[in-house]
Tab-separated table of C-alpha atoms in Angstrom:
chain	number	residue	atom	x	y	z
A	1	MET	CA	-12.304	-36.530	256.101
A	2	LEU	CA	-9.456	-37.371	253.666
A	3	GLU	CA	-5.855	-38.148	255.099
A	4	THR	CA	-3.095	-35.885	254.115
A	5	PRO	CA	-0.068	-37.431	252.304
A	6	LYS	CA	1.871	-37.261	255.645
A	7	GLN	CA	-0.709	-39.208	257.601
A	8	LYS	CA	-0.892	-41.818	254.805
A	9	THR	CA	2.817	-42.244	254.918
A	10	ILE	CA	2.593	-42.694	258.892
A	11	THR	CA	-0.017	-45.328	258.365
A	12	THR	CA	1.847	-47.226	255.788
A	13	GLN	CA	4.996	-47.199	257.933
A	14	ALA	CA	2.842	-48.640	261.083
A	15	MET	CA	1.639	-51.212	258.846
A	16	GLU	CA	4.775	-52.265	257.392
A	17	LYS	CA	6.306	-52.374	261.170
A	18	ILE	CA	3.639	-54.282	262.566
A	19	ARG	CA	3.410	-56.650	259.509
A	20	GLN	CA	7.413	-57.343	260.034
A	21	LEU	CA	6.901	-57.834	263.620
A	22	ILE	CA	4.456	-60.594	262.848
A	23	PHE	CA	6.644	-62.073	260.146
A	24	ASP	CA	9.475	-62.193	262.658
A	25	GLY	CA	7.495	-63.944	265.396
A	26	GLU	CA	7.673	-61.001	267.725
A	27	LEU	CA	4.020	-60.837	267.670
A	28	ALA	CA	3.161	-64.468	268.057
A	29	ALA	CA	0.316	-66.120	266.474
A	30	GLY	CA	-2.563	-66.169	268.871
A	31	SER	CA	-1.350	-63.345	271.012
A	32	ASP	CA	-3.454	-60.345	272.026
A	33	HIS	CA	-2.147	-56.756	271.958
A	34	LEU	CA	-3.739	-53.424	272.927
A	35	GLU	CA	-3.704	-50.575	270.512
A	36	SER	CA	-1.870	-48.441	273.042
A	37	GLU	CA	0.638	-51.116	273.439
A	38	LEU	CA	1.529	-51.258	269.813
A	39	ALA	CA	1.620	-47.593	269.419
A	40	GLY	CA	4.109	-47.364	272.354
A	41	ARG	CA	6.159	-50.181	270.709
A	42	LEU	CA	6.466	-48.356	267.462
A	43	GLY	CA	6.725	-44.868	268.891
A	44	MET	CA	3.700	-43.767	267.189
A	45	SER	CA	0.299	-42.133	268.064
A	46	ARG	CA	-2.734	-44.241	268.215
A	47	THR	CA	-4.326	-43.123	265.081
A	48	PRO	CA	-2.187	-44.448	262.484
A	49	VAL	CA	-1.719	-47.765	264.419
A	50	ARG	CA	-5.445	-48.073	264.486
A	51	GLU	CA	-5.699	-47.355	260.720
A	52	ALA	CA	-2.824	-49.846	260.247
A	53	THR	CA	-4.390	-52.737	262.123
A	54	LEU	CA	-7.532	-52.216	259.943
A	55	MET	CA	-5.393	-52.755	256.856
A	56	LEU	CA	-3.569	-55.773	258.232
A	57	ALA	CA	-7.053	-57.277	259.127
A	58	GLN	CA	-8.086	-57.048	255.558
A	59	GLN	CA	-4.703	-58.909	254.731
A	60	GLY	CA	-5.800	-61.791	257.056
A	61	LEU	CA	-2.899	-61.256	259.507
A	62	LEU	CA	-4.768	-60.131	262.450
A	63	GLU	CA	-8.182	-59.690	263.910
A	64	VAL	CA	-9.528	-56.292	265.259
A	65	ARG	CA	-11.478	-56.954	268.472
A	66	PRO	CA	-13.492	-53.722	269.512
A	67	ARG	CA	-12.470	-52.558	273.003
A	68	LYS	CA	-10.144	-55.372	273.134
A	69	GLY	CA	-7.250	-54.524	270.835
A	70	VAL	CA	-6.017	-57.089	268.226
A	71	ARG	CA	-5.234	-60.769	268.052
A	72	ILE	CA	-2.543	-62.165	265.647
A	73	VAL	CA	-4.344	-64.693	263.553
A	74	THR	CA	-3.130	-68.334	263.992
A	75	LEU	CA	-3.052	-70.343	260.878
A	76	SER	CA	-3.626	-74.129	260.716
A	77	LEU	CA	-1.972	-76.418	258.300
A	78	LYS	CA	-5.411	-76.757	256.654
A	79	ASP	CA	-5.536	-72.909	256.215
A	80	MET	CA	-2.048	-73.103	254.404
A	81	GLU	CA	-3.055	-75.786	252.112
A	82	GLU	CA	-6.160	-74.060	251.129
A	83	ILE	CA	-4.318	-70.681	250.607
A	84	TYR	CA	-1.728	-72.410	248.437
A	85	ALA	CA	-4.293	-74.395	246.451
A	86	VAL	CA	-5.975	-70.839	245.407
A	87	LEU	CA	-2.564	-69.327	244.866
A	88	THR	CA	-1.545	-72.131	242.670
A	89	GLU	CA	-4.368	-71.944	240.280
A	90	LEU	CA	-4.572	-68.102	240.354
A	91	GLU	CA	-0.872	-67.663	239.646
A	92	SER	CA	-0.777	-70.291	237.105
A	93	LEU	CA	-3.669	-68.709	235.075
A	94	ALA	CA	-1.596	-65.370	235.327
A	95	ALA	CA	1.403	-66.994	233.852
A	96	GLU	CA	-0.741	-68.491	231.117
A	97	GLU	CA	-2.223	-65.128	230.295
A	98	ALA	CA	1.090	-63.311	230.417
A	99	ALA	CA	2.414	-65.822	227.798
A	100	ARG	CA	-0.550	-65.071	225.594
A	101	ARG	CA	0.192	-61.205	225.580
A	102	GLY	CA	3.045	-61.445	223.475
A	103	TYR	CA	5.421	-59.344	225.693
A	104	LYS	CA	8.541	-58.175	224.380
A	105	ASP	CA	11.931	-58.521	226.296
A	106	VAL	CA	11.531	-54.823	227.650
A	107	ASP	CA	8.223	-55.695	229.132
A	108	LEU	CA	9.659	-58.763	230.975
A	109	SER	CA	12.663	-56.751	232.215
A	110	ASP	CA	11.458	-56.633	236.012
A	111	LEU	CA	10.612	-60.327	236.065
A	112	LYS	CA	14.021	-61.035	234.611
A	113	LYS	CA	15.633	-58.802	237.173
A	114	ALA	CA	13.944	-60.504	239.853
A	115	ILE	CA	15.219	-63.872	238.879
A	116	GLU	CA	18.814	-62.364	238.685
A	117	ALA	CA	18.422	-61.135	242.329
A	118	MET	CA	17.445	-64.322	243.454
A	119	GLU	CA	20.460	-66.235	241.660
A	120	LYS	CA	22.694	-63.565	243.324
A	121	ALA	CA	21.094	-63.992	246.661
A	122	LEU	CA	21.575	-67.775	246.446
A	123	ALA	CA	25.129	-67.273	245.366
A	124	ASP	CA	25.705	-65.112	248.376
A	125	GLU	CA	23.574	-67.477	250.642
A	126	ASP	CA	21.577	-64.363	251.604
A	127	ARG	CA	18.152	-65.953	252.245
A	128	GLU	CA	16.556	-62.636	253.133
A	129	ALA	CA	17.434	-61.185	249.930
A	130	TRP	CA	16.320	-64.147	248.155
A	131	ALA	CA	12.781	-63.982	249.796
A	132	LEU	CA	12.639	-60.424	248.688
A	133	ALA	CA	13.384	-61.090	245.219
A	134	ASP	CA	11.084	-64.085	245.223
A	135	ASP	CA	8.201	-61.820	246.225
A	136	ALA	CA	9.157	-59.343	243.450
A	137	PHE	CA	9.011	-62.371	241.032
A	138	HIS	CA	5.551	-63.551	242.062
A	139	THR	CA	4.045	-59.895	242.318
A	140	GLU	CA	5.352	-58.974	238.779
A	141	LEU	CA	4.187	-62.274	237.390
A	142	VAL	CA	0.609	-61.737	238.532
A	143	ARG	CA	0.765	-57.940	237.220
A	144	LEU	CA	1.941	-59.294	233.714
A	145	GLY	CA	-1.320	-61.549	233.777
A	146	GLY	CA	-3.302	-58.251	233.606
A	147	ASN	CA	-6.382	-59.484	235.798
A	148	SER	CA	-6.651	-57.013	238.380
A	149	ARG	CA	-8.997	-59.301	240.450
A	150	ILE	CA	-6.387	-62.102	240.602
A	151	GLN	CA	-3.973	-59.423	241.793
A	152	THR	CA	-6.308	-58.352	244.521
A	153	ILE	CA	-6.904	-61.802	245.842
A	154	VAL	CA	-3.148	-63.009	245.533
A	155	ALA	CA	-1.920	-59.828	247.368
A	156	MET	CA	-4.402	-60.572	250.094
A	157	MET	CA	-3.271	-64.212	250.679
A	158	ALA	CA	0.500	-63.726	249.887
A	159	ASN	CA	0.847	-62.091	253.282
A	160	GLN	CA	-0.157	-65.102	255.088
A	161	VAL	CA	2.266	-67.259	252.928
A	162	ARG	CA	5.048	-64.709	253.684
A	163	ARG	CA	4.590	-65.220	257.509
A	164	ALA	CA	4.877	-68.960	257.118
A	165	ARG	CA	7.913	-68.491	254.765
A	166	ALA	CA	9.441	-66.238	257.310
A	167	MET	CA	9.204	-68.805	259.858
A	168	THR	CA	10.810	-71.549	257.679
A	169	LEU	CA	13.413	-69.418	255.660
A	170	TYR	CA	16.496	-70.586	257.796
A	171	ILE	CA	15.455	-74.215	258.299
A	172	ARG	CA	14.814	-75.019	254.746
A	173	PRO	CA	17.313	-76.116	252.241
A	174	LEU	CA	18.626	-73.529	249.760
A	175	PRO	CA	15.788	-72.932	247.225
A	176	LEU	CA	17.710	-73.836	244.027
A	177	LYS	CA	14.828	-75.823	242.612
A	178	SER	CA	12.627	-72.733	243.113
A	179	ASN	CA	15.038	-70.440	241.014
A	180	GLU	CA	15.091	-73.175	238.278
A	181	ASP	CA	11.381	-73.231	238.154
A	182	HIS	CA	11.203	-69.418	237.848
A	183	ARG	CA	13.633	-69.325	235.048
A	184	ALA	CA	11.527	-71.931	233.050
A	185	VAL	CA	8.312	-69.911	233.711
A	186	PHE	CA	9.952	-66.823	232.398
A	187	ASP	CA	11.369	-68.710	229.320
A	188	ALA	CA	7.866	-70.019	228.652
A	189	ILE	CA	6.388	-66.627	228.813
A	190	ARG	CA	9.083	-65.084	226.724
A	191	LYS	CA	8.532	-67.541	223.997
A	192	GLY	CA	4.649	-67.286	224.131
A	193	ASP	CA	3.957	-70.664	225.298
A	194	ALA	CA	0.919	-70.331	227.482
A	195	SER	CA	0.323	-74.040	228.302
A	196	LEU	CA	3.773	-74.624	229.283
A	197	ALA	CA	3.879	-71.307	231.340
A	198	ARG	CA	1.021	-72.473	233.200
A	199	GLU	CA	2.218	-76.202	233.658
A	200	ARG	CA	5.582	-75.049	234.881
A	201	HIS	CA	4.223	-72.542	237.439
A	202	HIS	CA	1.663	-74.979	238.480
A	203	SER	CA	4.163	-77.525	239.407
A	204	HIS	CA	6.574	-74.947	240.983
A	205	ARG	CA	3.832	-73.736	243.268
A	206	GLN	CA	2.762	-77.450	244.162
A	207	HIS	CA	6.449	-78.189	245.203
A	208	ALA	CA	6.795	-75.063	247.227
A	209	ARG	CA	3.526	-75.996	249.172
A	210	GLU	CA	4.960	-79.256	249.845
A	211	VAL	CA	8.268	-78.087	251.092
A	212	LEU	CA	6.479	-75.709	253.257
A	213	ILE	CA	3.772	-77.909	254.829
A	214	GLU	CA	6.435	-80.562	255.534
A	215	LEU	CA	8.535	-78.060	257.492
A	216	LEU	CA	5.546	-76.617	259.319
A	217	LYS	CA	4.607	-80.340	260.375
A	218	LYS	CA	8.121	-81.356	261.228
A	219	HIS	CA	8.976	-78.235	263.393
A	220	LYS	CA	5.365	-78.017	264.729
A	221	LEU	CA	5.171	-74.287	263.829
A	222	PHE	CA	1.395	-74.172	263.100
A	223	GLN	CA	-1.669	-75.632	264.750
A	224	LEU	CA	-2.769	-79.034	263.436
C-alpha cells in the first residue's frame, strides 16, 4: 500500500531525528535500542520509526535486528579509510566531469553559495554552519558531475563520514585549508580545466581523510 504524503513526511522526520541522535552521540556506536524505545523518545508511533530505521540501515548507520530492535553501527578506522578512499575517487571523477560540461556561472551559483556560506561560517567561528555548508558543497559538486550512480553511492557513504565529522568537529583546527581547496576546485570547474579540478579535489579529500583519521586515533573515538 502506498504511503500518503503525510506518512512520508513523518517517516522522513523520524529518520532525520534518529540520524541526528547518532551524529550527536546520543545513540552511541554499538548500542542496542528497541523500536518502542525510539518511538517513545521521538514521541511518534512505531510505524514511521520502523520505516525510518530501514532507511538508515540502507545508509549504513544502523543494523535492523529482527525481534531485537536496532544496533547502531560501529565503524573502525579501517572502515573510515576505505570509505574515504571510495569517496575521494568518485568525487574527484565528479569534479572532472563537471569541468568538462562547460557550465556557465549561473549553473555554478549553488556551488558558489556553499563556498561563501563556509567562508562566513569560519569568519563567525560557527562550526556547525560550516559543516552544513560543506555538505551542501560536496552534494552539489557530485550533482554537477551528472552521474546518478556516483550520486547514490556517495550519498550512502557520506552519512557515515558525517557521523565521524560530527564527533571531531569541535576538536579539530578551523578548516581554513578546506575552504581554500573548495575555492580552487570551483575555479577549475568554472574554467573548464578537468584535470586540475580532479587533481585539486583529490588532494582536498586526501588531506581531509588524514586530518579525520589522526583525530580519531588521537582521541580513540573509533575501534581499531
